[in-house]
Short mmCIF file of C-alpha atoms and ligand atoms in Angstrom, two decimals:
data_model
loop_
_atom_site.label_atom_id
_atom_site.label_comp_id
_atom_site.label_asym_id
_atom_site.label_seq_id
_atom_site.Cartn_x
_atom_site.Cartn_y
_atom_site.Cartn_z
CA UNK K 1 0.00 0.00 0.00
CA UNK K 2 1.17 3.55 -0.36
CA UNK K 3 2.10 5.44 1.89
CA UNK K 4 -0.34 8.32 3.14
CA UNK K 5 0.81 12.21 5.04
CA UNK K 6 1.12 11.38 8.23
CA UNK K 7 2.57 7.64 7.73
CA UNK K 8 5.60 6.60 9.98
CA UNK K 9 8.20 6.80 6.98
CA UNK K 10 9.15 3.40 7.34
CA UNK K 11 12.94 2.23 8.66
CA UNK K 12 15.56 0.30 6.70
CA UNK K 13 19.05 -0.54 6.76
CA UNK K 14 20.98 0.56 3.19
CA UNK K 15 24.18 1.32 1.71
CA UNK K 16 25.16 3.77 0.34
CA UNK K 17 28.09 6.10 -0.87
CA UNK K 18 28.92 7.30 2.51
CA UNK K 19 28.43 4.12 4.13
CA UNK K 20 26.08 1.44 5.73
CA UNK K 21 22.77 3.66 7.27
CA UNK K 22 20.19 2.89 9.54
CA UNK K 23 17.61 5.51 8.03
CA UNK K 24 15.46 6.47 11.25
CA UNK K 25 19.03 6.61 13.30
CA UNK K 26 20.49 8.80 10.43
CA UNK K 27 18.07 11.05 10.61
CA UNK K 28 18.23 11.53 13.83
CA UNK K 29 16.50 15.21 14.81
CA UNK K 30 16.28 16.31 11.53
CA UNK K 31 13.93 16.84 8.86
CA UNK K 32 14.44 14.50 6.35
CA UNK K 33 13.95 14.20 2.03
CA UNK K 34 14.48 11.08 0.65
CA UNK K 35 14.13 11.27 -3.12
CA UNK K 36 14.42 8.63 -5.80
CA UNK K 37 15.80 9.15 -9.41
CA UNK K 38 15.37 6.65 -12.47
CA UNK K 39 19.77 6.14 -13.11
CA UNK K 40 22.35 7.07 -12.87
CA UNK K 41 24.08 8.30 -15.95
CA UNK K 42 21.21 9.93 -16.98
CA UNK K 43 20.99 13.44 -17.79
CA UNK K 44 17.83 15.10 -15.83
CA UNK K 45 18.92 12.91 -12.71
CA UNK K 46 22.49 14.52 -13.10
CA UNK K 47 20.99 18.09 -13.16
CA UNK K 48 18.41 17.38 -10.04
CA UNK K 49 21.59 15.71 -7.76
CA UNK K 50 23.50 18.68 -9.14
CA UNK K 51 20.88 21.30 -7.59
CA UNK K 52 20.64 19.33 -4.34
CA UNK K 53 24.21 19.78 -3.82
CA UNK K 54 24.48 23.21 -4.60
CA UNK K 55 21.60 24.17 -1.90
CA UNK K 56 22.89 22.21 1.16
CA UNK K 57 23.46 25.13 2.55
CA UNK K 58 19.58 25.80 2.65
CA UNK K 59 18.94 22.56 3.33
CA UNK K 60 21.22 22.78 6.67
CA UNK K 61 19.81 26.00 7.90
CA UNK K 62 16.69 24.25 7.74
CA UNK K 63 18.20 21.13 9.35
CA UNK K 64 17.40 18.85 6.61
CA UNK K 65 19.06 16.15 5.21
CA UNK K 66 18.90 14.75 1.95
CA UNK K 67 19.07 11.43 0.64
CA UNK K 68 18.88 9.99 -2.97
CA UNK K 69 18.00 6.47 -3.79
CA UNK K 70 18.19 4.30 -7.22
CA UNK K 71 18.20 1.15 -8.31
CA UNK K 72 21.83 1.41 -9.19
CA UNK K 73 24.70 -0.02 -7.42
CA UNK K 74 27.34 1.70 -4.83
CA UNK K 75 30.07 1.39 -7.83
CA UNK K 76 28.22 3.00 -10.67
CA UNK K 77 27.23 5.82 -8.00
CA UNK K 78 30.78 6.42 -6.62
CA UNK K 79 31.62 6.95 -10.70
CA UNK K 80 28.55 9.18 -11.62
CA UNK K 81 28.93 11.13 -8.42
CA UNK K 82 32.25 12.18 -10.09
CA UNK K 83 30.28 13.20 -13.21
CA UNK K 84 28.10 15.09 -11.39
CA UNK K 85 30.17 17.31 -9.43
CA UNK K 86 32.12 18.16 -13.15
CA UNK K 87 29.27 18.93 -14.91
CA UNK K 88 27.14 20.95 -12.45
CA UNK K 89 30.03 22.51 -10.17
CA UNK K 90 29.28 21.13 -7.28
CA UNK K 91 30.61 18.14 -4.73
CA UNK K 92 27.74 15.66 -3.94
CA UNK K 93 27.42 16.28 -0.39
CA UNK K 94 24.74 13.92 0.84
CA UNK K 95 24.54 9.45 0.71
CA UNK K 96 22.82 8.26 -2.21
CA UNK K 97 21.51 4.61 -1.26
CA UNK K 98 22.58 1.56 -3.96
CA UNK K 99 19.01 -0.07 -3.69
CA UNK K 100 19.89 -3.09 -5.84
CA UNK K 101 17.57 -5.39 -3.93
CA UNK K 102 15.18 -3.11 -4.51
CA UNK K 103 14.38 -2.71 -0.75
CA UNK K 104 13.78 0.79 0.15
CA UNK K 105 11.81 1.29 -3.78
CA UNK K 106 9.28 -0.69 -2.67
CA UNK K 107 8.59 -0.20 0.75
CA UNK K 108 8.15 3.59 -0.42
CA UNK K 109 6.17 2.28 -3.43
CA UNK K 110 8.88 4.36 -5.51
CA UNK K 111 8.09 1.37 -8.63
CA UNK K 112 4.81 2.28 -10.91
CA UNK K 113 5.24 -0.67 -13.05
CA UNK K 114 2.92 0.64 -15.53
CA UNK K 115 5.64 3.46 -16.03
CA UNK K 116 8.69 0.88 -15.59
CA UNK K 117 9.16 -2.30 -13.97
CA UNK K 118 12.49 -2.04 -12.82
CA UNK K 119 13.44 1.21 -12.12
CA UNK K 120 12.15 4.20 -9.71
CA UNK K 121 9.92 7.02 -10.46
CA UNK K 122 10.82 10.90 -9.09
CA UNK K 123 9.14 10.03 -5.66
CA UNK K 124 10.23 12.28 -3.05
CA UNK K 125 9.17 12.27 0.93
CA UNK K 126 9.54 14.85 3.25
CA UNK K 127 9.98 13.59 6.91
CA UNK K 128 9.59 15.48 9.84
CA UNK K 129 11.61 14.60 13.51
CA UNK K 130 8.76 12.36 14.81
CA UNK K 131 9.47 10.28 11.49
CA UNK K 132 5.89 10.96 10.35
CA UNK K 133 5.48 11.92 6.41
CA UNK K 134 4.50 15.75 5.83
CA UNK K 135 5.03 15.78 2.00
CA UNK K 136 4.69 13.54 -1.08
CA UNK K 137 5.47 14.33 -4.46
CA UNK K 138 6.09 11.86 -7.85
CA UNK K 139 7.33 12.98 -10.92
CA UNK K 140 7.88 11.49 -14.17
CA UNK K 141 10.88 10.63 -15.47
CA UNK K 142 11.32 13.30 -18.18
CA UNK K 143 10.80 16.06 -15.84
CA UNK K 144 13.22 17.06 -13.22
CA UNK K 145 11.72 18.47 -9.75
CA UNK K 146 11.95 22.18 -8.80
CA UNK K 147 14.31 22.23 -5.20
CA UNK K 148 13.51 25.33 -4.75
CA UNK K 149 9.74 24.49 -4.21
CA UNK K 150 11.05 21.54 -1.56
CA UNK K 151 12.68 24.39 0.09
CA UNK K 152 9.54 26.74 0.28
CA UNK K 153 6.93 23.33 1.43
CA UNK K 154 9.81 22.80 4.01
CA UNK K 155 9.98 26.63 5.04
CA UNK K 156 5.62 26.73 4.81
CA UNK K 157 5.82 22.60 7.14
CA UNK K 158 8.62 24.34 9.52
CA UNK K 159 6.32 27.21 9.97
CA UNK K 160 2.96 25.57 10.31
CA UNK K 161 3.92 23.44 12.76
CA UNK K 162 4.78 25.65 14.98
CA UNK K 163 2.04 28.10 14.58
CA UNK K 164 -1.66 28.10 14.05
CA UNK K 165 -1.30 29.39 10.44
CA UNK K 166 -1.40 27.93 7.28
CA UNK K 167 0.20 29.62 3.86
CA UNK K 168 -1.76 30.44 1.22
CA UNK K 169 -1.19 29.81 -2.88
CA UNK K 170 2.48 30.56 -3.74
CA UNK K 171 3.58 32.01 -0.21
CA UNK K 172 7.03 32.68 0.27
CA UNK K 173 8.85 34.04 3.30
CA UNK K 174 8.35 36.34 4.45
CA UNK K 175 4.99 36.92 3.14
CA UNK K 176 1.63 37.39 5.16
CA UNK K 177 0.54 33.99 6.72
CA UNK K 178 -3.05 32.44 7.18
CA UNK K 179 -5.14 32.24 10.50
CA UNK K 180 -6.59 28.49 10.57
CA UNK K 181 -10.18 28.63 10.66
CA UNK K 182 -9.64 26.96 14.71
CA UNK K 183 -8.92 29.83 15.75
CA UNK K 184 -11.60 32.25 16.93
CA UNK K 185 -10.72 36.13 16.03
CA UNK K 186 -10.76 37.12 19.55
CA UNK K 187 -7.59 34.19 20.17
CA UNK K 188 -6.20 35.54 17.04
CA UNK K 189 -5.81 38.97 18.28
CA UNK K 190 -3.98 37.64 21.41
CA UNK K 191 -1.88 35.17 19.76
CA UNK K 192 -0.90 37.54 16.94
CA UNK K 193 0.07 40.47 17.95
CA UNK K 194 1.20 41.92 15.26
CA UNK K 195 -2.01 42.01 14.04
CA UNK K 196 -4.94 40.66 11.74
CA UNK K 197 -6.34 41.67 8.88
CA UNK K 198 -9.60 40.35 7.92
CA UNK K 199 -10.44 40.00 4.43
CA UNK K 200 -13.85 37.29 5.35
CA UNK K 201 -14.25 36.34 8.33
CA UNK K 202 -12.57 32.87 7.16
CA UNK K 203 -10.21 34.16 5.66
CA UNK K 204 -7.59 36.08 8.31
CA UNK K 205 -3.76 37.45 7.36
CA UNK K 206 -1.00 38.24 9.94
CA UNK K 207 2.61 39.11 9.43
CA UNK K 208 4.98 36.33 9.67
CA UNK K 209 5.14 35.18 13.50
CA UNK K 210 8.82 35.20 14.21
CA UNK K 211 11.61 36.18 12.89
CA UNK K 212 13.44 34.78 9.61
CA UNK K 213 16.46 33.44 9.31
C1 LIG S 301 16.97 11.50 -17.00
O1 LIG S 301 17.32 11.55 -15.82
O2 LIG S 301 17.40 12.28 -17.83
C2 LIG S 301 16.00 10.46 -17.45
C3 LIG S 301 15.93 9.23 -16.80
C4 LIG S 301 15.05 8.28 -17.26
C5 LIG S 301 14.23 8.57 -18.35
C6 LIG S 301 14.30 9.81 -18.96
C7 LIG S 301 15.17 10.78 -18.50
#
């Protein structure tokens, strides 16, 4: 079965290029993306490892870590990693897991055999520190995903959790935030104090709760 938001993103043992992982104990505290590609050697996967690499710095101030998986093995990864860092300037910074036995691919129903049999679609996962599942997305094959988007789900799931807001269509920090419907105006106006404004009564902006990094 697939797996739902909210899902305990299920544990496994791997390797990969930076050595033997127990996923949940990797983690650790962090936010988590674990993202498949098709292959290696392939030319949209090279671009979308590429782009991963070159924002670990955002992905670290948001204490993420990122993990790629394939059907590949360790060797063809060490070689392509090489690749990757020539062609898109960069130095692969984060495991990618040799899923050979096709292991972790299925128990994150990363296989849609009436795309391929054997090899992974662009699944990716967002886990949070309790290990539960806040974000799914899948992808085809012939289009590469947008990192920058990750980044801005991550930076709306970061925010939301601690806050009752919510961020409305194409939000970016540090735009105006949503009031959930939960809470009553008069809460609001206590809990957000640097103010409302009411467009509908359902429908409630504030300013950004905190301050941005
Ligand atoms: C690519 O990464 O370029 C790719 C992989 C599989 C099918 C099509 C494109």
């Amino acid at each position: 079965m697939s797996l739902r938001l909210g899902d305990t993103a299920p544990n496994f043992k791997a390797q990969t290029t930076m050595g033997e992982i127990d996923f949940h104990e990797w983690l650790g505290n962090s936010w988590g993306i674990l993202f498949s590609h098709p292959a290696d050697y392939t030319p949209v996967c090279t671009t979308e490892l590429g782009k991963t690499a070159l924002l670990k710095g955002e992905f670290d101030r948001r204490n993420v870590k990122a993990i790629a998986v394939s059907v590949d093995p360790l060797d063809k990864h060490m070689g392509w990693i090489n690749d990757i860092n020539e062609t898109q300037q960069c130095e692969v910074n984060f495991p990618i897991i040799a899923d050979e036995t096709r292991q972790v691919s299925e128990l994150y129903d990363m296989i849609h055999p009436n795309v391929s049999e054997t090899h992974t679609v662009r699944s990716l996962f967002v886990i949070g520190p309790d290990k539960k599942i806040k974000l799914t997305l899948t992808y085809p094959a012939s289009t590469g995903r947008n990192f920058n988007e990750v980044l801005r789900v991550i930076d709306s799931l970061q925010l939301t959790a601690r806050h009752s807001v919510a961020t409305p269509a194409n939000w970016e920090k540090p735009e105006d935030v949503i009031v959930v419907p939960a809470v009553s105006t008069e809460d609001a106006e206590k809990r957000f104090p640097k103010g409302l404004r009411i467009v509908k009564p359902y429908l409630r902006y504030t300013p950004l709760p905190e301050e941005t990094k």
